[in-house]
Amino acid sequence: MFKIVKRKEMAKGTVVLNEIEAPLIAAKAKPGQFVILKANEAGERIPLTMADTNPEKGTITIIFMVVGKSTALFATLKEGDAYMDVIGPLGAPTHIEKLGKVVCVGGGTGVAVLHPITRALKQAGNEVTCIIGARNKELLILEDEMRAASHDLRVCTDDGSYGHHGFVTDVLKAVLTENKDMKLAVAIGPVPMMKACSAVTKEFGVKTMVSLNPIMVDGTGMCGGCRVSVGGKTKFACVDGPEFDGHEVDFDELTLRLRAYTEQEKESYTCYRK
Amino acid sequence: MAEKEKSEKIPRQKMPEQEPAVRARNFNEVPLGLSPEAAIMEAGRCLQCKKPACVEGCPVGVDIPAFINRIREGDFPGAIQKIWERNSLPAVCGRVCPQEMQCEGKCIVGKKDAPVAIGNLERFAADYERANRKAVKPSKGASTGKKVAVVGSGPSGLTVAGDLILKGHDVTIFEAFHRPGGVLVYGIPEFRLPKEIVFSEVDGLDAMGARVELNTVVGRSVTIEELFAQGYDAIYLGVGAGLPVFMGIPGENFAGVFSANEYLTRTNLMKAYRFPEYDTPVIKGKNVVTVGGGNVAMDAARTALRLGAENSYIVYRRSKNELPARAAEVHHAEEEGVNFRLLTNPTRFFGDDKGRVIGMEALKMELGEPDASGRRSPVAVKGSEFRIDCDLVIIAIGAGANPLLTKSTEGLALNKRGYIVADQATGKTSRKAVWAGGDIVTGSATVILAMGAGRVAANSMHDYLTLGW
């Protein structure tokens, strides 16, 4: 059993942080890697990229948004409760090197995944500009942490309730216009956001890395459920990723594959709320 | 003479089964098991050969005449104890071994009559014991102080663990999934091998003192180097093949096209057949195409029926004679109404505007000359394209070598297909103190072959741990 030592609501009822006791994973995990969590016997295996790890304390941190039955169930777990199964670290770690100027773009709970990567890029000596966004001020997470992890932080909200009124792509365009010597972009968030960011960076010729979260079962390359087309080739996000070149990813196919269980997910969530 | 006549009069005892029309719609086990009376009757058909050919046919060398004799005498606990001497997974083997090619294939009775139902008797002894708990379990041997790591809790890993714990070594099994059993729990369906039986056999090892570390992906959670650093003296790699093979044809990434691994894992291990009581969903097709002709394909096609398919097709590019599946599995599938579209090869899949599969295009095939594997190779009939409408496709054309562990381990020789090179007689790999066996060495094969490889490796590991490399 994997005990929750800290629970925090980042946005009321919708975005939740869990710090979980998992000493072996905490000792081993690197930025960009994920875990698979299963709440109880009947639960689904849900992949989530780690937002943080604390090897001394032996804990890992995940941040998730409630979107269906499984995440709703995760959100009901209190401090002291436990996940039945946590598997990891899985996936290839982010390749971190000193490149010069880099820009990190995070949307929604993607900011949680972006945080350790940004921190590692800054530690490696890069000059890091960060753009984080959310639908509204309520849903914006980790602002202070991201400020600390970067040299320059820009904030935006879709509804203008905080920071720049507009999408992260607007700000990204401005940042890339200001900085012609940007070496790398990292974009992590909902698929439409990553797709739009990749389109912007392509115009500017800036290499872009995205972190994908397709439907997955085992996370070890065994089931092939998480396959994505990258540069015309089929890749498994669990072992070949989760990070890929955003200019090569077939986001439209990914979007369609992510919708494979829409009806079942609704049915499951409806049953659960009853 | 009179006695001989009498023995010929006993027919092979029929295994009672659920009716095809009923079982095709439930996940309960198909064969119901022999009654004690039938088991004793069947055991009476054994000639108790002095040089038993059946034992030669058994990859783990179970003393078959001895256990059958005990069943004949009504000593059921004695029978299971005899089997346990050589086989720690009898309830599994009695169900999924290809007996017709192994023990029963060599049975002398089988020369003139139906062979003794060795598999059914093994299953009977194991099931009787699970229900009655009368036999004395084998216990851990006197401690040798040596630590062994077994990577993978499928049939080969469990065999190694069972053998080495009997010999007194300290055994830890590492499993990537949240449940032990490997292919026995994620791949083989409930109706052919109930999970409860696998867990019970793993519990038996646990009771003897083997530790099982679940949720541990060796290669990611911990490496081989780290296991040695933690004080393990020897390591067995039994991780299975574990890489789904796709056909590489257009449309394979449409939603609704699954690898057999994914489809079976969702349904079996994650219990999607009980969705939404269990949270993991699976797509329930009305018209389901399973591509492939092996046991896995039969399992998938039969599972699709149980999940409510109106039509469940097996699409295979050769003819019925070349089907790699066991005859009994093909027969079960036919009885349940699986529709065999033989000499048919898919060329592409069609999808709708939502990216979901809605059909398959295939070519008719005819058989040419035998290929390298000895099977007659299929040749496409020009212009024979036709379409099968389907809303679910399961690709079951075999598995490749999963590189996760082998890539993260230095000095491990692999063949050109990525499988681990291991000595057939010992299971030794190119790395000192590392053995391997099962599908990660041979490619996709059977449960009993993986167990046989485990047995060979366990003996070699014991020699190493007591005598040196």
XYZ file of C-alpha atoms in Angstrom:
743
model
C 0.000 0.000 0.000
C 1.190 3.507 -0.819
C 0.114 6.018 1.801
C -0.883 9.597 1.052
C 1.130 11.791 3.440
C -0.137 15.089 2.126
C -3.238 16.110 0.223
C -3.901 19.587 -1.034
C -6.642 21.031 -3.202
C -4.932 23.247 -5.729
C -8.288 24.273 -7.179
C -11.356 23.552 -5.153
C -12.671 20.076 -5.884
C -11.068 19.859 -9.307
C -7.271 19.907 -9.046
C -5.721 17.828 -6.284
C -2.170 17.227 -5.113
C -1.168 13.932 -3.482
C 2.209 13.386 -1.885
C 2.587 9.608 -1.661
C 4.972 7.375 0.245
C 6.904 5.400 -2.385
C 10.555 5.373 -1.294
C 11.898 3.113 -4.045
C 10.292 5.210 -6.773
C 11.325 8.487 -5.107
C 14.943 7.352 -4.979
C 14.973 6.486 -8.635
C 12.686 8.895 -10.483
C 13.982 11.593 -12.816
C 12.144 14.561 -14.357
C 9.741 13.542 -17.099
C 9.030 10.074 -15.758
C 5.623 8.823 -14.737
C 3.954 6.367 -12.404
C 0.862 4.216 -12.828
C -1.567 4.364 -9.925
C -4.434 2.085 -9.008
C -6.602 3.173 -6.119
C -8.176 -0.128 -5.101
C -8.908 -3.663 -6.204
C -11.470 -2.682 -8.820
C -9.554 0.391 -9.947
C -8.098 1.274 -13.316
C -4.383 1.704 -13.893
C -3.924 5.463 -14.430
C -0.616 6.916 -15.683
C 0.415 10.298 -14.251
C 3.710 12.099 -14.686
C 5.297 12.993 -11.372
C 5.203 16.652 -10.339
C 7.955 16.180 -7.785
C 9.933 13.628 -5.807
C 11.553 13.769 -2.407
C 14.151 11.009 -2.097
C 15.017 11.932 1.544
C 11.399 11.711 2.635
C 10.714 8.825 0.289
C 7.744 10.487 -1.366
C 6.494 11.329 -4.822
C 3.977 14.008 -5.752
C 1.235 13.834 -8.338
C -1.224 16.545 -9.306
C -4.349 15.625 -11.194
C -7.580 17.134 -12.405
C -10.886 15.373 -11.806
C -12.163 14.356 -15.232
C -13.825 10.982 -14.726
C -14.498 8.150 -12.338
C -10.899 7.216 -11.546
C -9.664 10.738 -10.898
C -12.846 11.473 -8.922
C -12.051 8.433 -6.809
C -8.440 9.589 -6.387
C -9.776 12.954 -5.195
C -11.779 11.301 -2.398
C -8.638 9.792 -0.841
C -7.628 11.622 2.316
C -4.293 12.012 4.069
C -3.500 8.654 5.642
C -5.449 6.753 2.955
C -3.443 4.739 0.483
C -3.262 3.765 -3.148
C -3.288 0.004 -3.524
C -0.677 0.039 -6.296
C 1.897 2.536 -7.545
C 4.271 1.397 -10.277
C 7.305 3.290 -11.454
C 9.298 5.181 -12.361
C 8.218 4.547 -15.944
C 9.090 6.159 -19.258
C 12.329 7.695 -20.432
C 13.599 10.631 -18.339
C 13.744 14.078 -19.951
C 16.990 14.741 -21.758
C 18.449 17.718 -19.893
C 21.424 19.673 -21.208
C 22.726 23.235 -21.322
C 21.497 24.767 -24.559
C 21.228 28.487 -23.788
C 17.764 30.016 -23.970
C 14.788 27.730 -23.483
C 11.069 28.353 -23.131
C 8.754 26.152 -21.074
C 5.009 26.307 -21.670
C 2.506 24.691 -19.350
C -1.260 24.498 -19.509
C -3.637 23.356 -16.767
C -2.280 20.406 -14.774
C 0.463 20.104 -17.391
C 2.234 22.760 -15.310
C 2.758 20.083 -12.660
C 4.617 17.898 -15.142
C 6.518 20.888 -16.479
C 7.780 21.969 -13.060
C 10.560 19.401 -12.424
C 11.677 19.649 -16.049
C 11.898 23.444 -15.835
C 13.807 23.223 -12.579
C 16.280 20.748 -14.097
C 16.748 22.924 -17.194
C 17.497 25.931 -14.994
C 19.889 23.911 -12.825
C 21.704 22.797 -15.975
C 22.501 26.455 -16.662
C 19.841 27.365 -19.201
C 18.144 30.757 -19.320
C 14.529 29.736 -18.799
C 11.435 31.654 -19.801
C 8.201 30.137 -18.583
C 4.650 30.595 -19.753
C 1.895 29.049 -17.702
C -1.801 29.236 -18.313
C -5.155 27.934 -17.248
C -8.824 28.413 -18.084
C -9.180 30.802 -15.149
C -7.349 32.067 -12.051
C -8.851 29.296 -9.885
C -7.280 26.580 -12.037
C -3.827 28.119 -12.263
C -1.359 26.013 -10.279
C 2.216 26.216 -9.011
C 2.736 29.882 -9.864
C 5.281 30.496 -7.077
C 7.123 27.262 -7.761
C 7.340 28.006 -11.468
C 8.563 31.532 -10.717
C 11.355 30.046 -8.635
C 12.202 27.484 -11.312
C 12.583 30.009 -14.114
C 14.205 33.365 -14.871
C 11.140 34.941 -16.383
C 7.558 33.820 -15.750
C 4.554 34.868 -17.847
C 1.060 33.997 -16.751
C -2.124 33.904 -18.762
C -5.738 32.857 -18.356
C -8.303 32.083 -21.051
C -10.921 34.290 -19.378
C -8.567 37.102 -18.373
C -9.268 36.603 -14.672
C -5.544 36.776 -14.009
C -2.381 37.717 -15.941
C -2.492 38.054 -19.696
C -5.982 37.583 -21.146
C -5.549 34.893 -23.764
C -3.880 31.624 -24.649
C -0.331 30.537 -23.890
C 0.283 30.481 -27.640
C -0.184 34.275 -27.845
C 2.479 34.766 -25.210
C 4.692 32.107 -26.788
C 4.584 33.992 -30.089
C 5.636 37.183 -28.324
C 8.456 35.435 -26.453
C 9.785 33.836 -29.633
C 9.598 37.158 -31.454
C 11.602 38.798 -28.672
C 14.126 35.948 -28.500
C 15.375 34.866 -31.907
C 18.017 32.692 -30.229
C 15.584 30.346 -28.424
C 17.095 26.856 -28.538
C 14.298 24.673 -27.223
C 10.643 24.809 -26.325
C 8.943 22.424 -23.936
C 5.147 22.386 -24.106
C 3.064 20.305 -21.729
C -0.675 20.442 -21.256
C -3.890 19.405 -22.975
C -3.441 17.975 -26.470
C -4.941 20.999 -28.301
C -2.546 23.278 -26.416
C 0.499 21.169 -27.265
C -0.619 20.975 -30.878
C -1.066 24.771 -31.077
C 2.270 25.459 -29.353
C 4.061 23.074 -31.715
C 2.530 24.904 -34.680
C 3.833 28.241 -33.321
C 7.352 26.986 -32.621
C 7.505 25.341 -36.034
C 7.000 28.745 -37.637
C 9.942 30.040 -35.645
C 12.018 26.902 -36.270
C 12.425 26.110 -32.577
C 12.759 22.440 -31.629
C 9.871 21.478 -29.362
C 9.337 18.725 -26.871
C 5.885 17.648 -25.724
C 4.885 15.121 -23.055
C 2.050 12.833 -24.096
C -0.451 11.054 -21.897
C -2.307 8.588 -24.120
C -4.472 5.715 -22.923
C -2.201 3.104 -21.435
C -2.513 -0.147 -19.483
C 0.786 -1.676 -18.372
C 3.288 1.112 -19.074
C 6.094 -1.300 -19.982
C 5.626 -1.631 -23.738
C 3.568 -4.769 -23.452
C 0.089 -3.750 -24.548
C 0.710 -1.209 -27.284
C -2.399 0.743 -26.275
C -0.430 3.994 -25.992
C 0.811 3.969 -29.558
C 1.277 7.345 -31.211
C 2.435 8.236 -34.684
C 5.635 10.259 -34.566
C 7.270 11.225 -37.842
C 5.109 8.624 -39.582
C 6.309 5.815 -37.338
C 4.376 4.076 -34.564
C 5.906 4.675 -31.125
C 4.816 3.513 -27.692
C 4.507 6.502 -25.346
C 5.255 4.344 -22.293
C 8.743 3.269 -23.319
C 9.699 5.456 -26.299
C 8.252 8.526 -24.535
C 6.364 10.073 -22.886
C 8.274 12.975 -24.495
C 8.414 13.404 -28.242
C 9.291 15.995 -30.858
C 6.142 18.108 -31.084
C 6.734 18.842 -34.761
C 6.563 15.124 -35.559
C 3.601 14.013 -33.434
C 0.279 13.240 -35.143
C -1.873 15.117 -32.613
C -5.090 14.467 -34.531
C -4.657 10.707 -34.291
C -3.767 11.053 -30.612
C -6.954 13.057 -30.006
C -9.094 10.398 -31.666
C -7.414 7.561 -29.757
C -7.922 9.433 -26.479
C -11.665 9.443 -27.212
C -11.875 5.655 -27.639
C -13.632 5.153 -24.316
C -15.680 8.345 -24.071
C -18.972 6.453 -23.694
C -17.664 3.941 -21.167
C -16.064 6.750 -19.183
C -19.407 8.542 -18.990
C -21.171 5.340 -17.946
C -18.575 4.640 -15.274
C -18.692 8.184 -13.900
C -22.500 8.210 -13.869
C -22.598 4.898 -11.950
C -20.026 6.245 -9.522
C -21.891 9.464 -8.759
C -25.061 7.513 -8.028
C -6.515 -62.320 -21.378
C -9.655 -61.646 -19.458
C -8.013 -58.717 -17.703
C -6.826 -57.229 -20.970
C -10.323 -57.366 -22.380
C -11.610 -55.662 -19.283
C -9.114 -52.803 -19.508
C -10.022 -52.210 -23.138
C -13.633 -51.818 -22.198
C -13.022 -48.706 -20.118
C -13.330 -45.770 -22.491
C -11.401 -42.537 -21.931
C -13.473 -40.678 -19.374
C -15.098 -37.663 -20.924
C -14.413 -34.304 -19.318
C -17.753 -32.731 -18.448
C -18.081 -29.257 -19.951
C -20.473 -26.350 -19.943
C -22.790 -26.460 -22.961
C -21.329 -24.406 -25.835
C -24.323 -22.090 -26.189
C -24.303 -21.329 -22.462
C -20.581 -20.965 -21.925
C -20.105 -18.724 -24.974
C -21.895 -16.037 -22.951
C -20.213 -16.416 -19.574
C -16.676 -16.274 -18.215
C -16.911 -19.399 -16.069
C -14.506 -22.216 -16.733
C -15.469 -24.395 -19.704
C -14.414 -27.886 -18.491
C -15.953 -28.724 -15.148
C -13.422 -31.287 -13.927
C -13.604 -35.057 -13.455
C -15.533 -36.557 -10.545
C -13.474 -38.712 -8.149
C -15.172 -41.819 -9.576
C -14.340 -40.849 -13.150
C -10.769 -39.987 -12.144
C -10.280 -43.410 -10.549
C -11.804 -45.071 -13.608
C -9.535 -43.085 -15.934
C -6.484 -43.837 -13.778
C -7.337 -47.516 -14.200
C -6.635 -47.192 -17.930
C -2.930 -46.509 -17.256
C -0.713 -49.508 -18.035
C 1.922 -48.454 -15.458
C 4.672 -48.930 -18.042
C 8.098 -49.876 -16.694
C 9.722 -47.404 -19.087
C 7.049 -44.709 -19.260
C 7.158 -42.779 -22.522
C 4.768 -40.197 -21.094
C 7.422 -38.974 -18.643
C 9.849 -38.453 -21.515
C 7.185 -36.304 -23.126
C 6.845 -34.069 -20.065
C 9.218 -31.085 -20.096
C 9.354 -31.069 -16.303
C 9.527 -34.868 -15.935
C 6.558 -35.480 -13.641
C 6.465 -39.124 -12.457
C 3.199 -39.705 -14.271
C 2.640 -43.455 -13.643
C 3.247 -42.939 -9.910
C 0.721 -40.146 -9.472
C -1.840 -41.910 -11.637
C -1.415 -45.071 -9.582
C -2.204 -43.117 -6.425
C -5.348 -41.708 -7.981
C -6.345 -45.258 -8.958
C -5.932 -46.258 -5.313
C -8.038 -43.283 -4.223
C -5.019 -41.667 -2.529
C -5.620 -38.176 -3.928
C -3.351 -36.296 -1.469
C -0.605 -38.787 -2.306
C -1.097 -38.094 -5.993
C -0.654 -34.348 -5.666
C 2.407 -34.820 -3.447
C 3.951 -36.950 -6.186
C 3.259 -34.235 -8.767
C 4.614 -31.469 -6.515
C 7.989 -33.214 -6.492
C 8.479 -32.034 -10.058
C 5.815 -29.449 -10.769
C 4.799 -26.521 -8.582
C 1.930 -25.467 -10.895
C -0.168 -28.611 -11.462
C -3.571 -26.901 -11.535
C -2.228 -24.627 -14.277
C -0.469 -27.355 -16.268
C -3.437 -29.693 -16.071
C -5.412 -26.989 -17.858
C -3.124 -25.334 -20.381
C -0.364 -27.797 -21.348
C -0.561 -29.167 -24.896
C -0.830 -32.701 -23.522
C -1.697 -34.179 -26.909
C 1.817 -33.279 -28.074
C 3.557 -34.139 -24.825
C 2.694 -36.788 -22.210
C -0.498 -38.007 -23.840
C 1.093 -37.912 -27.282
C 3.550 -40.560 -26.113
C 1.112 -42.681 -24.104
C 1.244 -46.353 -25.146
C -2.520 -46.750 -24.612
C -2.891 -44.054 -27.246
C -1.406 -46.319 -29.928
C -4.624 -48.331 -30.205
C -7.117 -46.388 -28.154
C -7.534 -42.860 -26.801
C -4.506 -42.080 -24.600
C -4.851 -41.867 -20.827
C -6.205 -38.397 -19.942
C -3.054 -37.412 -18.054
C -3.800 -33.693 -18.178
C -7.304 -34.145 -16.803
C -5.958 -36.388 -14.029
C -3.296 -33.859 -13.083
C -5.966 -31.192 -12.959
C -8.177 -33.459 -10.866
C -5.424 -34.071 -8.294
C -4.669 -30.351 -8.035
C -8.318 -29.294 -7.789
C -9.099 -31.983 -5.235
C -6.248 -30.722 -3.090
C -7.310 -27.091 -3.388
C -10.804 -28.009 -2.251
C -9.797 -30.382 0.552
C -6.299 -29.351 1.742
C -5.240 -32.810 2.821
C -1.733 -33.141 1.353
C 1.486 -32.221 3.121
C 2.998 -29.272 1.260
C 6.632 -29.471 0.313
C 8.644 -27.266 2.645
C 11.631 -24.986 2.147
C 14.934 -26.820 2.184
C 17.593 -26.141 4.839
C 18.815 -22.584 4.255
C 21.857 -22.206 2.022
C 22.179 -18.482 2.786
C 22.113 -17.673 -0.942
C 19.799 -15.027 -2.374
C 18.130 -15.437 -5.744
C 16.138 -12.842 -7.697
C 13.568 -14.135 -10.158
C 12.442 -11.479 -12.620
C 8.933 -12.154 -13.868
C 6.256 -14.245 -12.177
C 4.994 -16.121 -15.210
C 5.269 -19.888 -15.616
C 9.062 -20.030 -15.993
C 9.775 -17.649 -13.096
C 7.380 -19.471 -10.793
C 9.011 -22.805 -11.660
C 12.482 -21.471 -10.888
C 11.229 -19.986 -7.636
C 9.482 -23.222 -6.652
C 12.539 -25.361 -7.364
C 15.078 -23.106 -5.683
C 13.043 -22.580 -2.537
C 12.788 -26.372 -2.183
C 16.582 -26.450 -2.360
C 16.874 -23.944 0.490
C 17.731 -20.734 -1.343
C 16.251 -17.387 -0.376
C 13.999 -16.444 -3.323
C 12.442 -13.100 -4.268
C 10.184 -12.843 -7.309
C 9.826 -9.435 -9.001
C 6.660 -8.718 -10.970
C 5.895 -5.585 -13.011
C 2.121 -5.958 -12.731
C 0.103 -5.561 -9.553
C -0.744 -9.269 -9.551
C 1.536 -12.287 -9.919
C 1.257 -14.898 -12.657
C 2.393 -13.137 -15.837
C 0.655 -14.467 -18.925
C -1.358 -16.849 -16.753
C -3.313 -13.890 -15.356
C -3.180 -11.219 -18.032
C -3.311 -13.424 -21.118
C -5.125 -16.682 -20.527
C -8.835 -15.990 -20.024
C -10.772 -16.774 -16.907
C -12.862 -19.373 -18.764
C -9.734 -21.376 -19.535
C -7.737 -20.736 -16.378
C -9.471 -19.031 -13.434
C -7.221 -16.418 -11.813
C -8.016 -17.800 -8.394
C -6.165 -21.010 -9.332
C -3.018 -19.135 -10.316
C -3.089 -17.025 -7.151
C -3.539 -20.168 -5.097
C -0.438 -21.725 -6.664
C 1.548 -18.520 -6.042
C 0.301 -18.528 -2.450
C 1.767 -22.008 -2.163
C 5.211 -20.601 -3.007
C 4.625 -17.713 -0.640
C 3.814 -20.169 2.157
C 7.155 -21.842 1.514
C 8.894 -18.507 2.037
C 9.364 -17.047 -1.442
C 8.822 -13.282 -1.409
C 6.839 -11.672 -4.204
C 7.593 -7.997 -4.960
C 4.751 -6.664 -7.095
C 4.658 -3.381 -9.049
C 8.385 -3.669 -9.695
C 9.553 -3.123 -13.257
C 13.064 -4.525 -13.378
C 14.953 -2.313 -15.792
C 13.146 0.807 -14.526
C 12.265 0.443 -10.821
C 15.483 -1.469 -10.185
C 18.257 -2.664 -12.496
C 20.112 -5.962 -12.641
C 23.261 -4.162 -11.402
C 21.329 -2.838 -8.413
C 19.989 -6.293 -7.591
C 23.542 -7.649 -7.486
C 24.535 -4.658 -5.345
C 21.685 -5.531 -2.992
C 23.301 -8.910 -2.400
C 21.531 -11.237 -4.808
C 23.834 -14.098 -5.745
C 22.011 -15.201 -8.871
C 19.325 -13.773 -11.123
C 16.808 -15.492 -13.382
C 15.194 -13.520 -16.192
C 11.795 -14.860 -17.140
C 10.144 -11.709 -18.378
C 8.255 -13.193 -21.306
C 8.215 -11.880 -24.854
C 5.971 -8.956 -24.093
C 6.132 -6.782 -27.179
C 2.976 -6.667 -29.276
C 3.479 -7.222 -32.972
C 1.324 -5.251 -35.389
C 0.908 -5.875 -39.096
C 2.170 -2.505 -40.291
C -0.832 -1.975 -42.559
C -2.845 1.230 -43.014
C -5.413 2.066 -40.360
C -3.884 0.028 -37.575
C -3.972 2.968 -35.172
C -7.720 3.526 -35.443
C -9.457 3.284 -32.067
C -10.843 -0.216 -31.776
C -7.740 -1.924 -33.126
C -6.081 -3.700 -30.207
C -3.073 -5.877 -29.716
C -4.121 -9.216 -28.200
C -2.018 -8.251 -25.180
C -4.060 -5.111 -24.561
C -7.436 -6.716 -25.241
C -6.731 -9.705 -23.012
C -5.061 -7.658 -20.248
C -8.031 -5.325 -20.046
C -10.500 -8.180 -20.024
C -8.667 -10.668 -17.790
C -6.302 -8.958 -15.391
C -8.299 -5.732 -15.165
C -11.659 -7.561 -15.291
C -13.212 -5.345 -17.952
C -15.848 -8.067 -18.426
C -17.250 -6.827 -15.132
C -17.207 -3.119 -16.152
C -18.493 -0.792 -14.680
C -18.215 -2.729 -11.394
C -14.498 -2.790 -12.271
C -13.236 0.521 -13.644
C -11.275 -0.617 -16.684
C -13.279 -0.438 -19.918
C -12.852 -2.449 -23.091
C -14.540 -1.911 -26.428
C -17.337 -4.426 -26.904
C -17.650 -5.032 -30.608
C -20.674 -6.440 -32.418
C -18.544 -7.677 -35.304
C -15.113 -8.625 -34.088
C -12.167 -9.694 -36.196
C -9.254 -11.480 -34.559
C -6.228 -11.739 -36.824
C -4.053 -14.811 -36.188
C -4.414 -18.543 -35.643
C -2.654 -19.377 -32.400
C -3.986 -20.096 -28.925
C -3.951 -16.373 -28.149
C -6.153 -15.698 -31.168
C -8.618 -18.403 -30.020
C -8.653 -16.845 -26.537
C -9.361 -13.402 -27.973
C -12.100 -14.573 -30.360
C -13.824 -16.557 -27.586
C -13.514 -13.600 -25.207
C -15.192 -11.348 -27.787
C -18.203 -13.705 -27.872
C -18.466 -13.583 -24.103
C -18.388 -9.786 -24.229
C -21.449 -9.895 -26.481
C -20.166 -10.064 -30.068
C -22.758 -11.104 -32.627
C -20.018 -12.270 -34.966
C -16.536 -13.240 -33.871
C -14.225 -14.005 -36.787
C -10.811 -15.610 -36.839
C -8.937 -14.302 -39.858
C -5.917 -16.456 -40.668
C -3.831 -16.457 -43.804
C -3.246 -20.220 -44.008
C -5.703 -23.140 -43.917
C -7.123 -25.056 -40.997
C -4.282 -27.621 -41.112
C -1.722 -24.927 -40.394
C -3.529 -23.292 -37.469
C -0.890 -23.092 -34.725
C -3.489 -23.304 -31.949
C -4.129 -26.533 -30.061
C -6.804 -28.655 -31.725
C -8.862 -28.564 -28.523
C -8.861 -24.754 -28.513
C -9.924 -24.602 -32.154
C -12.651 -27.131 -31.422
C -13.901 -25.156 -28.423
C -13.943 -21.974 -30.485
C -15.890 -23.680 -33.311
C -18.413 -25.146 -30.886
C -19.021 -21.706 -29.435
C -19.671 -20.228 -32.839
C -16.413 -18.486 -33.734
C -16.454 -17.983 -37.494
C -13.205 -19.054 -39.184
C -12.253 -17.012 -42.237
C -9.225 -19.014 -43.328
C -6.834 -18.296 -46.211
C -7.554 -14.623 -45.668
C -5.018 -11.852 -45.126
C -5.896 -8.323 -43.983
C -4.489 -5.504 -46.084
C -5.943 -2.383 -44.438
C -8.473 -1.117 -41.945
C -11.167 1.484 -42.537
C -12.203 4.090 -39.992
C -15.027 6.580 -39.572
C -14.682 10.337 -39.035
C -14.229 9.710 -35.312
C -11.175 7.572 -35.977
C -12.888 4.326 -34.994
C -12.404 1.166 -36.987
C -15.430 0.205 -39.124
C -14.075 -2.400 -41.497
C -11.232 -4.424 -42.849
C -10.056 -5.115 -46.357
C -8.530 -8.532 -46.974
C -7.159 -10.675 -49.759
C -7.940 -14.349 -50.421
C -4.878 -16.547 -50.161
C -3.836 -19.925 -51.523
C -1.103 -22.209 -50.219
C 2.218 -22.474 -51.998
C 5.384 -24.346 -51.115
C 6.372 -24.927 -47.466
C 8.414 -22.066 -45.983
C 11.380 -22.152 -43.588
C 9.058 -23.154 -40.708
C 7.795 -26.124 -42.727
C 4.339 -24.646 -43.092
C 2.987 -24.065 -46.572
C 3.352 -20.388 -47.265
C 0.315 -18.394 -48.274
C 0.234 -16.570 -51.598
C -2.223 -13.775 -52.323
C -4.835 -14.335 -55.012
C -4.660 -11.292 -57.275
C -7.718 -9.102 -57.353
C -9.471 -11.012 -54.584
C -9.897 -8.012 -52.263
C -13.035 -8.062 -50.173
C -14.325 -6.283 -47.115
C -15.461 -7.449 -43.685
C -17.409 -4.896 -41.654
C -16.165 -4.840 -38.091
C -16.102 -2.520 -35.101
C -13.316 -4.235 -33.175
C -10.066 -5.778 -34.370
C -7.643 -7.806 -32.277
C -4.185 -8.417 -33.672
C -2.905 -11.771 -32.387
C -0.064 -12.607 -34.750
C 2.582 -13.257 -32.119
C 4.861 -11.232 -29.893
C 8.340 -9.804 -30.131
C 11.058 -9.350 -27.511
C 10.361 -6.458 -25.146
C 13.596 -4.426 -24.947
C 12.903 -2.651 -21.638
C 15.011 -4.963 -19.472
C 17.573 -6.109 -22.029
C 18.405 -2.524 -23.049
C 19.054 -1.511 -19.456
C 21.345 -4.491 -18.742
C 24.934 -4.467 -19.881
C 26.762 -7.475 -21.230
C 23.668 -9.514 -21.998
C 24.012 -11.141 -25.421
C 20.891 -10.917 -27.575
C 20.100 -12.536 -30.892
C 19.192 -10.452 -33.908
C 15.514 -10.500 -32.988
C 16.284 -9.101 -29.531
C 15.774 -12.303 -27.549
C 18.251 -13.232 -24.831
C 20.832 -15.832 -25.827
C 20.812 -18.595 -23.223
C 22.411 -22.048 -23.209
C 19.698 -24.630 -23.841
C 21.156 -27.150 -21.410
C 21.648 -24.719 -18.502
C 19.810 -21.454 -19.187
C 23.062 -19.560 -18.647
C 23.317 -16.193 -20.401
C 26.485 -14.389 -21.457
C 26.520 -12.664 -18.065
C 27.881 -14.362 -15.025
C 25.226 -15.330 -12.487
C 22.382 -14.425 -14.843
C 20.087 -17.086 -16.328
C 17.149 -16.684 -18.663
C 14.326 -18.809 -19.985
C 10.807 -18.846 -21.344
C 9.516 -16.595 -24.092
C 12.298 -13.995 -23.723
C 14.678 -16.727 -24.947
C 12.524 -18.795 -27.302
C 9.974 -16.276 -28.538
C 6.276 -16.946 -27.924
C 5.803 -20.569 -26.913
C 3.781 -22.568 -24.424
C 3.410 -22.462 -20.664
C 4.975 -25.887 -20.196
C 8.010 -25.098 -22.371
C 8.615 -22.014 -20.248
C 8.324 -24.204 -17.163
C 10.750 -26.728 -18.647
C 13.263 -23.922 -19.254
C 12.742 -22.805 -15.660
C 13.453 -26.314 -14.402
C 16.692 -26.526 -16.422
C 17.832 -23.109 -15.193
C 16.957 -23.863 -11.584
C 19.172 -26.945 -11.618
C 22.033 -24.978 -13.122
C 21.525 -22.120 -10.660
C 21.592 -24.557 -7.774
C 24.873 -26.002 -9.069
C 26.316 -22.491 -9.328
C 25.152 -21.500 -5.865
C 26.606 -24.618 -4.291
C 29.585 -25.388 -6.555
C 30.393 -22.235 -8.550
C 29.951 -21.052 -12.169
